[in-house]
JSON list of C-alpha atoms in Angstrom, two decimals:
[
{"chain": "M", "resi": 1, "resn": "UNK", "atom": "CA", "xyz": [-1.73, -24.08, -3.51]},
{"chain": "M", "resi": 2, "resn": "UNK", "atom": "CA", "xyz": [-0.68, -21.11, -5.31]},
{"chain": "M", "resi": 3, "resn": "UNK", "atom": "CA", "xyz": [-3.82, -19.82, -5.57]},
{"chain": "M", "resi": 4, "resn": "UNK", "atom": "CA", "xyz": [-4.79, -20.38, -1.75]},
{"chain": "M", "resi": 5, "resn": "UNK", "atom": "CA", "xyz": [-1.64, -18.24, -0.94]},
{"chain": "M", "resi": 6, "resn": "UNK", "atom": "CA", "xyz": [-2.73, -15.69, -3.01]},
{"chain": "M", "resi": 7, "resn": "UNK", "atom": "CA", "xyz": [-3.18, -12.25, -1.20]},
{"chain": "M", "resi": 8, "resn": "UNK", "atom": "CA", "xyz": [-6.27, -11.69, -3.16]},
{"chain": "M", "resi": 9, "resn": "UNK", "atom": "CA", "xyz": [-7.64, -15.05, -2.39]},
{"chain": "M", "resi": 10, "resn": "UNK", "atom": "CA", "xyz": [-10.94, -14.73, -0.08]},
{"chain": "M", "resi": 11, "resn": "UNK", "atom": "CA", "xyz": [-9.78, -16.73, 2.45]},
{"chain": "M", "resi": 12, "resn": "UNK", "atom": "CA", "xyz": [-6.03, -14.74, 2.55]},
{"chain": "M", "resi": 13, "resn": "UNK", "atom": "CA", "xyz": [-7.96, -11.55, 2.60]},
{"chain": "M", "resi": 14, "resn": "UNK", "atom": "CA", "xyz": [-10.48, -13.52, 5.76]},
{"chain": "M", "resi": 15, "resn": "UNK", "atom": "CA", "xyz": [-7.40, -14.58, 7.71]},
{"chain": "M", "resi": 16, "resn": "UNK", "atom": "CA", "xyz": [-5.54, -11.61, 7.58]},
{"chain": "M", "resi": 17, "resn": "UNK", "atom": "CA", "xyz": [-8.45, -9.81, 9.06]},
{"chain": "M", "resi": 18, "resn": "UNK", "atom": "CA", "xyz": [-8.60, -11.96, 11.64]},
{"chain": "M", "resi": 19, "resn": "UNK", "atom": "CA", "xyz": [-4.32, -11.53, 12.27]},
{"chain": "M", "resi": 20, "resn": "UNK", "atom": "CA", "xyz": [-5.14, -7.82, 11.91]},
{"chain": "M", "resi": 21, "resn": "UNK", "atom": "CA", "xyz": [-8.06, -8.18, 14.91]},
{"chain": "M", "resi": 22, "resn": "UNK", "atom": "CA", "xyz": [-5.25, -9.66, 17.26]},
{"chain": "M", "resi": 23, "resn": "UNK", "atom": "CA", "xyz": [-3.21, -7.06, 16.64]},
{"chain": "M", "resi": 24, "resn": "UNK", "atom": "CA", "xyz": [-5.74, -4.59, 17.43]},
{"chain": "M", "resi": 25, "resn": "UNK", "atom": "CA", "xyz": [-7.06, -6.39, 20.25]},
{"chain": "M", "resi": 26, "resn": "UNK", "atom": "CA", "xyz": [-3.33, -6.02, 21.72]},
{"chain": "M", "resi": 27, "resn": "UNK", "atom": "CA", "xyz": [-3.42, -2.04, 20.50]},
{"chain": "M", "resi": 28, "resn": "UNK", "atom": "CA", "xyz": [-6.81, -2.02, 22.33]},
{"chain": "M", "resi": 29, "resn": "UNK", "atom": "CA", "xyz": [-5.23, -3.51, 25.38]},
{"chain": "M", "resi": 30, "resn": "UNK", "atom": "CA", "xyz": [-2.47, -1.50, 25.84]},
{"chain": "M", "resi": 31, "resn": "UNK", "atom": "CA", "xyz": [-4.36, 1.38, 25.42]},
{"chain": "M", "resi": 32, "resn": "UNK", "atom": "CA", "xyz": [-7.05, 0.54, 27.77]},
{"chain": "M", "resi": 33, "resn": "UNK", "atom": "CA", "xyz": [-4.88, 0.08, 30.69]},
{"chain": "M", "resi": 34, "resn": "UNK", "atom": "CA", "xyz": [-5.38, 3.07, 32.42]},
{"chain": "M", "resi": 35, "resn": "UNK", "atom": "CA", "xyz": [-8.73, 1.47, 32.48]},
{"chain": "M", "resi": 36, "resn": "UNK", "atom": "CA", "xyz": [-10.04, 5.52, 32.18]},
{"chain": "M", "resi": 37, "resn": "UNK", "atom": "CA", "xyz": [-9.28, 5.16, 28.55]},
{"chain": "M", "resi": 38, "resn": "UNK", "atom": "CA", "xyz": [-10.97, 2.12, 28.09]},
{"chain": "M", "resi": 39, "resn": "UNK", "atom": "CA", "xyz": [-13.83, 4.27, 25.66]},
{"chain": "M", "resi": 40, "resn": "UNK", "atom": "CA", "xyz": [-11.69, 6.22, 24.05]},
{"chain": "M", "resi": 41, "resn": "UNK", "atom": "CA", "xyz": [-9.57, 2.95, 23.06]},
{"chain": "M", "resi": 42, "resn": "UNK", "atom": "CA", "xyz": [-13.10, 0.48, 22.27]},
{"chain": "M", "resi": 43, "resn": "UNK", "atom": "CA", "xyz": [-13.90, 3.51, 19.79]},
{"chain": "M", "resi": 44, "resn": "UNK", "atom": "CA", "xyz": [-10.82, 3.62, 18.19]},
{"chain": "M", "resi": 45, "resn": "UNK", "atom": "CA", "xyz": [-11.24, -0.32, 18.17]},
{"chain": "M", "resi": 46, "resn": "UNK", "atom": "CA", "xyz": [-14.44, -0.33, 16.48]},
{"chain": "M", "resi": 47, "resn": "UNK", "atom": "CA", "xyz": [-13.69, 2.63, 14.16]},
{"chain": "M", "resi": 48, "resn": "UNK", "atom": "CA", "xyz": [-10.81, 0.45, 12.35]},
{"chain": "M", "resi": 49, "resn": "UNK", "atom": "CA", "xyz": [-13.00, -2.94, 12.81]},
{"chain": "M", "resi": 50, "resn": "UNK", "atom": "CA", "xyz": [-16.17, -0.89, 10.95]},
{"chain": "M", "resi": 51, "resn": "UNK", "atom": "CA", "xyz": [-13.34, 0.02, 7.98]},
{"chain": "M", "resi": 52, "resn": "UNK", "atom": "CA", "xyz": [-12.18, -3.14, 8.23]},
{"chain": "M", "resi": 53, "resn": "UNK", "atom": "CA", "xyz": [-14.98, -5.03, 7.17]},
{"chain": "M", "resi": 54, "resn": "UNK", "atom": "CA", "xyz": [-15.60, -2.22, 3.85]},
{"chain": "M", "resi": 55, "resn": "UNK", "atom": "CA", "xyz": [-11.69, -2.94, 3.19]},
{"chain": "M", "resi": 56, "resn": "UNK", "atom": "CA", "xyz": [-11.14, 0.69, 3.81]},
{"chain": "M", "resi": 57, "resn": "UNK", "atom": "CA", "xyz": [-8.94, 0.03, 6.35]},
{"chain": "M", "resi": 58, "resn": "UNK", "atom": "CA", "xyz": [-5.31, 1.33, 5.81]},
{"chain": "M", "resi": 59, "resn": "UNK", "atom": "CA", "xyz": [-2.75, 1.67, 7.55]},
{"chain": "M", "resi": 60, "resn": "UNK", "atom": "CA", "xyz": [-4.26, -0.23, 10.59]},
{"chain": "M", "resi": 61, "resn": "UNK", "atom": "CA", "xyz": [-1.91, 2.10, 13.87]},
{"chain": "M", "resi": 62, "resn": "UNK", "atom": "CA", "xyz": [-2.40, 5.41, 11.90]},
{"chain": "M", "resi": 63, "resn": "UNK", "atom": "CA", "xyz": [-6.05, 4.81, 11.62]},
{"chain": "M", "resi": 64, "resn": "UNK", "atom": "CA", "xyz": [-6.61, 3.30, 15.28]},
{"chain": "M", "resi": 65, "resn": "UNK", "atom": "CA", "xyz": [-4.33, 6.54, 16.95]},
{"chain": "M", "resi": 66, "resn": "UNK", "atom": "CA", "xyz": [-6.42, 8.89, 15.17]},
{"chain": "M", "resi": 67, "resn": "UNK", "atom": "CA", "xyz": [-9.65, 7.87, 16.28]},
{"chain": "M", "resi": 68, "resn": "UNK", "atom": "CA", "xyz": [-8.24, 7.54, 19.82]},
{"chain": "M", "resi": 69, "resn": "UNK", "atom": "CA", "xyz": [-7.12, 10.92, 19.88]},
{"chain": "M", "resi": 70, "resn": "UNK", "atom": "CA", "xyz": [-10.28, 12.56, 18.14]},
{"chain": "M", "resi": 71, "resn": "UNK", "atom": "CA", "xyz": [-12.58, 10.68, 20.66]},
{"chain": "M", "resi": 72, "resn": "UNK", "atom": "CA", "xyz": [-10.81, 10.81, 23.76]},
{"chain": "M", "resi": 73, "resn": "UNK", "atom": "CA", "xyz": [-12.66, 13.48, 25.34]},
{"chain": "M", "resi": 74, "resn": "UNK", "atom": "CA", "xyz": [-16.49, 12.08, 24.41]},
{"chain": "M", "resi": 75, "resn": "UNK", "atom": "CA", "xyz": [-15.16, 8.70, 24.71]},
{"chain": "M", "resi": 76, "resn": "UNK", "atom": "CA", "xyz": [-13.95, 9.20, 28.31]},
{"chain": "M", "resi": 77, "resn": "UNK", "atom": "CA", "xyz": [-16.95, 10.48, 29.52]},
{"chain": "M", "resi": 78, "resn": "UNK", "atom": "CA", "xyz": [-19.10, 7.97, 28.32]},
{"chain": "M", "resi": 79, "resn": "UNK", "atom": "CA", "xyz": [-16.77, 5.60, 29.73]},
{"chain": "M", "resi": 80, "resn": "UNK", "atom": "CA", "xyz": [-17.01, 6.56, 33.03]},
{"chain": "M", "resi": 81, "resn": "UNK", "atom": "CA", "xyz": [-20.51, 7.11, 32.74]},
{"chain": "M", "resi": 82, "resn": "UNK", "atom": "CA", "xyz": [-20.85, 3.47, 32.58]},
{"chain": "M", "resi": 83, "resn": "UNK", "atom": "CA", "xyz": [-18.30, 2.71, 34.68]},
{"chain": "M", "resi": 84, "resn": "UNK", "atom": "CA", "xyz": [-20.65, 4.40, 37.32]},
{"chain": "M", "resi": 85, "resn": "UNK", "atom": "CA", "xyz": [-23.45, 2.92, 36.49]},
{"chain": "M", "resi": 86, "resn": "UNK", "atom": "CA", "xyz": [-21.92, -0.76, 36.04]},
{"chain": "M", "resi": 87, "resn": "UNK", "atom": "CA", "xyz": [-20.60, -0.32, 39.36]},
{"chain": "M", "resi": 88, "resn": "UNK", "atom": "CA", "xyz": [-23.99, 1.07, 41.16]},
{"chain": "M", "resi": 89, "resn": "UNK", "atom": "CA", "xyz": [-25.74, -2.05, 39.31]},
{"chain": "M", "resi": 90, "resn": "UNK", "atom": "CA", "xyz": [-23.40, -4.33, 40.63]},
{"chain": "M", "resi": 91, "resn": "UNK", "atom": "CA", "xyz": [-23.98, -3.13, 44.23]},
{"chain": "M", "resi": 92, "resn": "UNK", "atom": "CA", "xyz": [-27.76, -2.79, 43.84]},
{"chain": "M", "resi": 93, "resn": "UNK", "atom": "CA", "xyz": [-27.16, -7.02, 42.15]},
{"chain": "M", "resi": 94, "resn": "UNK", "atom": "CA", "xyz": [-25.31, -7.76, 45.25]},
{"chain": "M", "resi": 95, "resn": "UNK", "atom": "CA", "xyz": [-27.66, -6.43, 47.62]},
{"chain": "M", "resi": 96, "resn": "UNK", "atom": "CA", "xyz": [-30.47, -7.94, 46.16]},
{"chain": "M", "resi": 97, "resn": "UNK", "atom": "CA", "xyz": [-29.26, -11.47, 45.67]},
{"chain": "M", "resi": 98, "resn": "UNK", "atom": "CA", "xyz": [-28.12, -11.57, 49.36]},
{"chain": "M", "resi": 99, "resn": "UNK", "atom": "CA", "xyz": [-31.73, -9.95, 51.11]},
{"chain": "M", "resi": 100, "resn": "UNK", "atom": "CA", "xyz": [-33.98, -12.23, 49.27]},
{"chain": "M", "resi": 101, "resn": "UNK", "atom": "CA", "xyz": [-36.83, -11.13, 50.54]},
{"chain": "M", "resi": 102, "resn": "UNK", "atom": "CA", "xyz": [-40.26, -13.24, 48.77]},
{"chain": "M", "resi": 103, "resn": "UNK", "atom": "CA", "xyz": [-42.69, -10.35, 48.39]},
{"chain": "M", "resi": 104, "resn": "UNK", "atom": "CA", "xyz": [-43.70, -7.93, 46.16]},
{"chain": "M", "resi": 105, "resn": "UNK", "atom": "CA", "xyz": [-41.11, -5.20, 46.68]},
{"chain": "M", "resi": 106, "resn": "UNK", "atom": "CA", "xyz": [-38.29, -7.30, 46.13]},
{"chain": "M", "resi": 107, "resn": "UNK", "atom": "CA", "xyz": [-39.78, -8.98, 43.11]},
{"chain": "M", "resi": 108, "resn": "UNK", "atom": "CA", "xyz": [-40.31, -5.51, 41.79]},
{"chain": "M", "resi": 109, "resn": "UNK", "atom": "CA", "xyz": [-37.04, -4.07, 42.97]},
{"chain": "M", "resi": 110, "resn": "UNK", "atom": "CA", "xyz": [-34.99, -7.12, 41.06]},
{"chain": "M", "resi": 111, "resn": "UNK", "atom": "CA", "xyz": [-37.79, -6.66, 37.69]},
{"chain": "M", "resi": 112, "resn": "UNK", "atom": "CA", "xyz": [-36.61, -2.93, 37.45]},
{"chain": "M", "resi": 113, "resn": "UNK", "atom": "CA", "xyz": [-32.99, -3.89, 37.78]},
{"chain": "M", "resi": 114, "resn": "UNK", "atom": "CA", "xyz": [-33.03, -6.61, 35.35]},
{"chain": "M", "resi": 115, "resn": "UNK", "atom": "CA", "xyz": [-34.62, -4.40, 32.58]},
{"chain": "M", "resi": 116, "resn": "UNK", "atom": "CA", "xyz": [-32.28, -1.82, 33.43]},
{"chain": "M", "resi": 117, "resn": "UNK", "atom": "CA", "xyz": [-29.44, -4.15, 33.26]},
{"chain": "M", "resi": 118, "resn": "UNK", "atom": "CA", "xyz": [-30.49, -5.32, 29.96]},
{"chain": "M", "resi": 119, "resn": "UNK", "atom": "CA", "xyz": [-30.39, -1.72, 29.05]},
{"chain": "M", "resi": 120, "resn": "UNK", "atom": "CA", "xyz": [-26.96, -0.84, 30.05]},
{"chain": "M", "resi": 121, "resn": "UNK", "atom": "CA", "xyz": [-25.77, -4.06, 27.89]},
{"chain": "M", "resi": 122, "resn": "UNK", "atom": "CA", "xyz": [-27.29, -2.57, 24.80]},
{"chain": "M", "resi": 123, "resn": "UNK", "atom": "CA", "xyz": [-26.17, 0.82, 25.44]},
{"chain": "M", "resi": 124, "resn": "UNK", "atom": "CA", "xyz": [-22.51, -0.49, 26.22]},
{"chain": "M", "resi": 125, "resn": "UNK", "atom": "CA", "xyz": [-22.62, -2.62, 22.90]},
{"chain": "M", "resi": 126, "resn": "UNK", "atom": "CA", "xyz": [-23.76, -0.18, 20.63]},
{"chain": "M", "resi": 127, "resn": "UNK", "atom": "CA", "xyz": [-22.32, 3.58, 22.03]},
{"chain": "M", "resi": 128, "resn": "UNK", "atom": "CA", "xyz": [-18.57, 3.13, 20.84]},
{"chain": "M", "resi": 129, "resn": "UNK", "atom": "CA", "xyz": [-19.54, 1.79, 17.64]},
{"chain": "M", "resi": 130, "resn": "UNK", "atom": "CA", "xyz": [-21.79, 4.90, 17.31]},
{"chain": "M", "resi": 131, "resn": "UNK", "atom": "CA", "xyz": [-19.19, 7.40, 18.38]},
{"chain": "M", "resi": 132, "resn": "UNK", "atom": "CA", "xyz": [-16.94, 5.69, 16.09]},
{"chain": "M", "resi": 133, "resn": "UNK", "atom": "CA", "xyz": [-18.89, 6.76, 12.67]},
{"chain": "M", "resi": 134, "resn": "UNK", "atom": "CA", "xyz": [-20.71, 9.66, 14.12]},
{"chain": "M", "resi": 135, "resn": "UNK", "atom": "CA", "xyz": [-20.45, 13.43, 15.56]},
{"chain": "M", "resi": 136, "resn": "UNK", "atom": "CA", "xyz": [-23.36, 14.10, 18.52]},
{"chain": "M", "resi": 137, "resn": "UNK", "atom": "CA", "xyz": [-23.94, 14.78, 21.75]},
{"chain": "M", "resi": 138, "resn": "UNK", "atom": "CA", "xyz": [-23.30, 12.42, 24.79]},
{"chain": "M", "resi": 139, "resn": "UNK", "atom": "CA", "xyz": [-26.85, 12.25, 25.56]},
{"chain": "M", "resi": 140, "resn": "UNK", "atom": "CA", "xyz": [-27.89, 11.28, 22.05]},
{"chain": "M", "resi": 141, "resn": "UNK", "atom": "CA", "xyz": [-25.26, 8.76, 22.13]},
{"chain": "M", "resi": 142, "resn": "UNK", "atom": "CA", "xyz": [-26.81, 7.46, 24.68]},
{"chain": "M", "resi": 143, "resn": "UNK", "atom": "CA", "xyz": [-30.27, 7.91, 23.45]},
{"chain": "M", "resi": 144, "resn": "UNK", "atom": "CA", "xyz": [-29.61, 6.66, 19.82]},
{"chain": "M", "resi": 145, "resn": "UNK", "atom": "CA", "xyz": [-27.86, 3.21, 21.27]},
{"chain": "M", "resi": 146, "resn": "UNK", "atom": "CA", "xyz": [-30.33, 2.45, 23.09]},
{"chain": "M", "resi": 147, "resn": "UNK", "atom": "CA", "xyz": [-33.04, 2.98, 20.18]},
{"chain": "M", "resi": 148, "resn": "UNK", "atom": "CA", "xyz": [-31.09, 1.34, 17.47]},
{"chain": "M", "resi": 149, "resn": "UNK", "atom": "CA", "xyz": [-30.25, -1.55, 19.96]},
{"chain": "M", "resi": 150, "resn": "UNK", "atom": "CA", "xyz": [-33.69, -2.44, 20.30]},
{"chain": "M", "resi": 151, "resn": "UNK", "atom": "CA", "xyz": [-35.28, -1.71, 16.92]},
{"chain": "M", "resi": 152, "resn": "UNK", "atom": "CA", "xyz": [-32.27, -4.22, 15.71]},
{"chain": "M", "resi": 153, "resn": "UNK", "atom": "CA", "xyz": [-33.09, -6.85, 18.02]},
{"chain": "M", "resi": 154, "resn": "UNK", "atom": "CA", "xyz": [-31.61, -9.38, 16.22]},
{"chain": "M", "resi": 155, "resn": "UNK", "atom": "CA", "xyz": [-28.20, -7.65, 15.60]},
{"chain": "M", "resi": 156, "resn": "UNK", "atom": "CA", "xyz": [-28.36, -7.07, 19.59]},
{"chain": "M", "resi": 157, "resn": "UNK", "atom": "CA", "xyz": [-28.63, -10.59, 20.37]},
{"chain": "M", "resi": 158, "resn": "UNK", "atom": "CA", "xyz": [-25.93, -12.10, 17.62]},
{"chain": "M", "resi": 159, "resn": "UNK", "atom": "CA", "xyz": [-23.79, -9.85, 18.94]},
{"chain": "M", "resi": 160, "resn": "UNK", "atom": "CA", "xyz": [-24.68, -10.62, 22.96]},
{"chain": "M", "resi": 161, "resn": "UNK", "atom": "CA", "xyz": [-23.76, -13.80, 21.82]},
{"chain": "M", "resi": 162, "resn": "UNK", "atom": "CA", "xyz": [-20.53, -13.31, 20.26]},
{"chain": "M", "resi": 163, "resn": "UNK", "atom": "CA", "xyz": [-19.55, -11.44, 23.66]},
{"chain": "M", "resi": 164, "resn": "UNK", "atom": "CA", "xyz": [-20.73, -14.33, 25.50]},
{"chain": "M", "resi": 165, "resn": "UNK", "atom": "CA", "xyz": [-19.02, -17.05, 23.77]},
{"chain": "M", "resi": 166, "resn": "UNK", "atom": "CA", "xyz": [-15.59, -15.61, 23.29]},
{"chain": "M", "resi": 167, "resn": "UNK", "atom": "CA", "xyz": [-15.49, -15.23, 27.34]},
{"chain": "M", "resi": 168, "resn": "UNK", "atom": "CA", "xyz": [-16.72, -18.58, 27.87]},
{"chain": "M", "resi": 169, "resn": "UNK", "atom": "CA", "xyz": [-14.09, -20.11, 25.85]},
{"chain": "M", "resi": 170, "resn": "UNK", "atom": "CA", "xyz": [-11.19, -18.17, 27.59]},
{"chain": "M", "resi": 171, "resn": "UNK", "atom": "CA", "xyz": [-12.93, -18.99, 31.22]},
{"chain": "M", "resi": 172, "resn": "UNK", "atom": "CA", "xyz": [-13.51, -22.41, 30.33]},
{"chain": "M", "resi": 173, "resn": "UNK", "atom": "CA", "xyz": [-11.82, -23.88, 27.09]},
{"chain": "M", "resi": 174, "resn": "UNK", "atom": "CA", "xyz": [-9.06, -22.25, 25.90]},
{"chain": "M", "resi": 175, "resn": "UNK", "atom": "CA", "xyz": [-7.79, -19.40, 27.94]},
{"chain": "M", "resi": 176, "resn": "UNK", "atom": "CA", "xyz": [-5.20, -17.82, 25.69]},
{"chain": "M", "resi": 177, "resn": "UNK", "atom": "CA", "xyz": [-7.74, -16.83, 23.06]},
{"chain": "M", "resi": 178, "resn": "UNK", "atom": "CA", "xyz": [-7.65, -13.97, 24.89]},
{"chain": "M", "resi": 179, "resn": "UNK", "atom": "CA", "xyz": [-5.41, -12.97, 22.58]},
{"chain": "M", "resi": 180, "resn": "UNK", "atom": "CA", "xyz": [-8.58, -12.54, 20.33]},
{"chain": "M", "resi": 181, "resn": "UNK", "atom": "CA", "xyz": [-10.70, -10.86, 22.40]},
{"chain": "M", "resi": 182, "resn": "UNK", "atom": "CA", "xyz": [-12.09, -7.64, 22.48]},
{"chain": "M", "resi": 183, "resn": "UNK", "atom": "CA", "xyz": [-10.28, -6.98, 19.14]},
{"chain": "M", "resi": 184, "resn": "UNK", "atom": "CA", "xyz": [-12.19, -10.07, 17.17]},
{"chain": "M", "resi": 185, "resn": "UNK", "atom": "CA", "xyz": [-15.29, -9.80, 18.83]},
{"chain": "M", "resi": 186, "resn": "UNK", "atom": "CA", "xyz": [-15.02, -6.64, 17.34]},
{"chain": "M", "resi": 187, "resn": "UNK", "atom": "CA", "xyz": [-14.21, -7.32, 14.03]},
{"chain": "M", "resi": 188, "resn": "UNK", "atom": "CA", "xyz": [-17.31, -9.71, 13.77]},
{"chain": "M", "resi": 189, "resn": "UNK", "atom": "CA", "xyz": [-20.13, -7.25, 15.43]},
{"chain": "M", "resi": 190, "resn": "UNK", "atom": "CA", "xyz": [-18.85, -5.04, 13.13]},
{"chain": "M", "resi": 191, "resn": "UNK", "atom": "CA", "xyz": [-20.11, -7.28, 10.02]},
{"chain": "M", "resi": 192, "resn": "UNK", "atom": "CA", "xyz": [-23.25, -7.22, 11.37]},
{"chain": "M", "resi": 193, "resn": "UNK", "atom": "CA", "xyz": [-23.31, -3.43, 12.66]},
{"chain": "M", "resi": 194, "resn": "UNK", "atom": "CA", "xyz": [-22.01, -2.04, 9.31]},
{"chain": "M", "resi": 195, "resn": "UNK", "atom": "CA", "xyz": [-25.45, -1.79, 7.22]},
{"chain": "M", "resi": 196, "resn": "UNK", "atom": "CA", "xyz": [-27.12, -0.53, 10.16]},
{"chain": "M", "resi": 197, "resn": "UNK", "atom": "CA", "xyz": [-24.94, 2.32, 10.50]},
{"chain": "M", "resi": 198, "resn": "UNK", "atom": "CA", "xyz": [-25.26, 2.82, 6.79]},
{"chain": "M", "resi": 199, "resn": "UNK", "atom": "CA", "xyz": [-28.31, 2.90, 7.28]},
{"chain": "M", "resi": 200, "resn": "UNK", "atom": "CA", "xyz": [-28.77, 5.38, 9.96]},
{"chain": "M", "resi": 201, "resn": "UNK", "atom": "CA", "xyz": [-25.79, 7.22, 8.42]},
{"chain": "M", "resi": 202, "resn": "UNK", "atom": "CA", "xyz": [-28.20, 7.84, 5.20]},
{"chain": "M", "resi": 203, "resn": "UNK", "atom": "CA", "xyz": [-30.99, 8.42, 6.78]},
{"chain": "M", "resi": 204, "resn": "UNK", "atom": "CA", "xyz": [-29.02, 11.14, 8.87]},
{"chain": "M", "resi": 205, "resn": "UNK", "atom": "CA", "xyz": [-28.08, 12.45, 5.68]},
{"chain": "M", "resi": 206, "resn": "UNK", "atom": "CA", "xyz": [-31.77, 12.88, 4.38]},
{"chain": "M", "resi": 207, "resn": "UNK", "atom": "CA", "xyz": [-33.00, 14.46, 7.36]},
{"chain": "M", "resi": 208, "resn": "UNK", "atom": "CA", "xyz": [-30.15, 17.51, 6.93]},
{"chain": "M", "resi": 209, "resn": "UNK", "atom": "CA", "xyz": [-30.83, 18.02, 3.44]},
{"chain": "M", "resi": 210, "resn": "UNK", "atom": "CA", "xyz": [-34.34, 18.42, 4.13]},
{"chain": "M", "resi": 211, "resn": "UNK", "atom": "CA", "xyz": [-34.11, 20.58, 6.91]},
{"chain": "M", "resi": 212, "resn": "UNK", "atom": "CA", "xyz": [-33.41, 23.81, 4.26]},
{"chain": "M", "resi": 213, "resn": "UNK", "atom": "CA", "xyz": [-36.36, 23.12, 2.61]},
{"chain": "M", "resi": 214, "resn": "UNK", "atom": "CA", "xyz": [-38.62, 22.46, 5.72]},
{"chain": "M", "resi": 215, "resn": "UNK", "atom": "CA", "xyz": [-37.41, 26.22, 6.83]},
{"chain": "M", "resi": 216, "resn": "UNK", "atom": "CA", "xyz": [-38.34, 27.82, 3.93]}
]
């Protein structure tokens, strides 16, 4: 028994993660009602979740405040970005559902907002995480989610999945884990984000120290 209550016990270390990921999910909420703010606080989210898993973590507030401050500006206009978007796909959705029209432009119309839809998921999955760990332009940010989320297909679908299941339990089975939420879907994407944004974040760092030499 001891030993289970150990702080340095795996399972401790697991299950005060997962106490830590409530807390930030409530940090995230807070800070995401303005619903404007909603990026800047999802970045902040992830940055913590993506030290979290490396146990680099700290002091959890300190670390989550920081990142919202330092992103608030990017993170807000990628936010709304999507918001537009989400919103001008939900209307162009609506509309289509309701016409159903069976010929070729509306099987073509609902084709090219399908794909596109399936687009904006990736990018909204992966674009926080990103502007969590790295410095770039909006458009990249857009540009690099959307070419990391489909080169790892299989990370993009675990974590579609994770997304999916934690709102179908609080729709459907248990409705106050939404005190999990955002914050522990989070915390688990990150697992599965982390080497890929090692990854990238080396490979980032080979391309800059070879630019010198390229120039020469």
């Amino acid at each position: 028994m001891n030993s289970l209550l150990n702080p340095d016990n795996p399972v401790m270390q697991f299950i005060t993660k997962i106490v830590n990921a409530v807390y930030l999910n409530i940090l995230w909420f807070f800070c995401s009602l303005p619903v404007f703010t909603i990026g800047a606080s999802t970045t902040a989210l992830y940055y913590v979740t993506l030290k979290m898993v490396k146990n680099e973590e700290g002091n959890i507030t300190k670390a989550f405040f920081h990142s919202f401050r330092e992103n608030f500006k990017q993170g807000t206009v990628i936010w709304l970005i999507l918001l537009g978007f989400g919103i001008l796909f939900g209307i162009d959705g609506y509309v289509l559902y309701h016409i159903r029209f069976e010929n070729a432009f509306w099987t073509i119309c609902t084709a090219v907002l399908i794909v596109a839809a399936v687009a904006y998921a990736i990018i909204l999955m992966y674009i926080f995480p990103l502007l969590a760990r790295f410095n770039n332009t909006t458009l990249a940010m857009f540009k690099n989610s959307i070419m990391i989320g489909m080169r790892f297909l299989l990370c993009t679908v675990l974590m579609a999945v994770i997304y999916f299941i934690m709102i179908f339990v609080i729709i459907n089975i248990f409705t106050p884990a939404i005190i999990f939420g955002e914050g522990l879907c989070a915390f688990l994407c990150s697992y599965l984000l982390s080497n890929i944004l090692l990854m990238c974040e080396e490979k980032s760092e080979s391309v800059e120290n070879s630019s010198p030499d390229d120039s020469q």
